Amino acid sequence: MAQFDPRRQPTRFAPHLLTAAAALTVAMLAGRVYQPAQAAEVPELTSQQVANLEARAFASANAPEGLTAPEAVNVQIRKGETFEQAVRRTGIGEADAHAVAETISNAFDLADLRAGLKFETAISKPRGGMGEARLIGLTMRTGPASQLTVSRSFDGALRLRALDEKVTHEIVVAHGTVNSSLASSAGAFGATSAIIRRATQVFSGKVDMRRDVRGADEFTLVFDRSVTEQGRTVSTGDLMYAEIKGQAFYRFKPAGARETAYFDASGKNLKTTAMRAPLATFRRISSGFGVRVHPLSGFRKMHQGMDYAAVTGTPVVAPADGVVVEARRWGGYGNWLRIRHSNGLETGYGHLSRYGSGIRAGQRVSQGQIVAYVGTTGASTGPHLHYEIWRNGQRINPASVRTSEGTVLAGADLAAFRAEKARIDRIIAQGGERKPATMQADVQGLRPARG
């Protein structure tokens, strides 16, 4: 045991030395275990990965508790079906369908709905597969530029919003080159099927639209239309001007005329009393009017018309204005069509594959209008059009009917035409014309219905 010696001074440790030693020890240990934090590089996501993440995030946010993410379900009202019955076909319950119908009825009379009307719903289904689906949203167009939208809020209430789109009236100058067809090329400018049919009708007597029109041929169509802010065509007016392959025609209605017509730049009407051929395109005249050996019976027999060899589906046009007398099946003629014209003339068409839109007995047709399509029905050896002409009830040779030139404007009509032509030329030069919108966008919340 160590003895205490009063003569020896006790050993003392200064506090600052302890502090220094402790700091040194901590520093040495820290140098071994501490490293500066390094930020890990996150791999760059592809656009597809980003889209998938967004879709999952939206689906998760929109999925109601216990239900799957909403799915779009298109509905079309069937004949004799009520709105509620149509909505029930999406899988939602009776109470939900009734609530939706009551909500819609705040802004629209459901009694006005007709069979064929379409609307879109968003439906969520139970995750376990048991129970009724639930309607999350519904969109229904109630007019050319108006629609109703029903959406379910977070508290379960159904809320109705009405939208009236802004509609602008404009005159479109569709100028371009023909690619695959005039229909597709002009359609890119907003030309509807009605405008294309009108243009084809205008050119039918002057240009072979199948043989003469080639790729890179320039065309210009001028027409008026009403269009929404989203670019959707609500309606179109008539064709005002049409030009292709150097053939140009202006729409004009002379004083006292029953309908508009088309005139060239000099004021000459392109319409004739009768066109010699009812086909815009055909390969050849395979059989003329007169006695021949019948290709099926082998006997010499009077052929009381002309046969035009053409492929099935070739459009048949009315050679002049008239009224459909017959559109029916008739023995060896197959599908048969007969049209009565002025001056005691009638025309007949046999072996048709089908009739034009709306063609039936009593229907009035215009010169150049598509009335049927070439086929090989009845007693026929191949696709062709059998064409007949009657004068005062007697069949005559179609080749003997002369075409007369269209009328030429004069006097006050010519002056009015020149003014209209100048207006259309001005619109073409400026690339079109736009008029102020007739409706203002109006989105409003209406009385909600609980559901």
mmCIF file of C-alpha atoms in Angstrom, residues 222 240-241 243 248-253 261-268 409 413-429:
data_model
loop_
_atom_site.group_PDB
_atom_site.id
_atom_site.type_symbol
_atom_site.label_atom_id
_atom_site.label_comp_id
_atom_site.label_asym_id
_atom_site.label_seq_id
_atom_site.Cartn_x
_atom_site.Cartn_y
_atom_site.Cartn_z
ATOM 1 C CA VAL A 222 -64.558 27.652 -100.736
ATOM 2 C CA MET A 240 -69.331 28.640 -102.924
ATOM 3 C CA TYR A 241 -66.452 27.968 -105.307
ATOM 4 C CA GLU A 243 -61.581 24.676 -108.889
ATOM 5 C CA ALA A 248 -63.400 26.814 -111.885
ATOM 6 C CA PHE A 249 -67.043 27.447 -110.993
ATOM 7 C CA TYR A 250 -68.839 30.015 -108.831
ATOM 8 C CA ARG A 251 -72.119 29.509 -107.008
ATOM 9 C CA PHE A 252 -74.815 32.001 -108.011
ATOM 10 C CA LYS A 253 -78.598 32.231 -107.938
ATOM 11 C CA ALA A 261 -76.360 26.965 -109.855
ATOM 12 C CA TYR A 262 -72.673 27.042 -110.791
ATOM 13 C CA PHE A 263 -71.192 29.263 -113.493
ATOM 14 C CA ASP A 264 -67.748 29.648 -114.983
ATOM 15 C CA ALA A 265 -65.880 32.962 -114.836
ATOM 16 C CA SER A 266 -67.707 34.289 -117.904
ATOM 17 C CA GLY A 267 -71.161 33.606 -116.451
ATOM 18 C CA LYS A 268 -71.903 30.423 -118.366
ATOM 19 C CA LEU A 409 -76.113 35.121 -117.883
ATOM 20 C CA ASP A 413 -78.134 38.753 -113.723
ATOM 21 C CA LEU A 414 -74.682 39.053 -115.280
ATOM 22 C CA ALA A 415 -73.954 42.248 -113.313
ATOM 23 C CA ALA A 416 -75.037 40.573 -110.064
ATOM 24 C CA PHE A 417 -72.940 37.521 -110.874
ATOM 25 C CA ARG A 418 -69.844 39.639 -111.498
ATOM 26 C CA ALA A 419 -70.308 41.329 -108.120
ATOM 27 C CA GLU A 420 -70.623 37.959 -106.378
ATOM 28 C CA LYS A 421 -67.598 36.633 -108.285
ATOM 29 C CA ALA A 422 -65.534 39.636 -107.169
ATOM 30 C CA ARG A 423 -66.561 39.002 -103.553
ATOM 31 C CA ILE A 424 -65.541 35.333 -103.722
ATOM 32 C CA ASP A 425 -62.253 36.218 -105.457
ATOM 33 C CA ARG A 426 -61.544 38.699 -102.657
ATOM 34 C CA ILE A 427 -62.160 36.024 -99.998
ATOM 35 C CA ILE A 428 -59.844 33.608 -101.828
ATOM 36 C CA ALA A 429 -57.106 36.248 -102.042
#
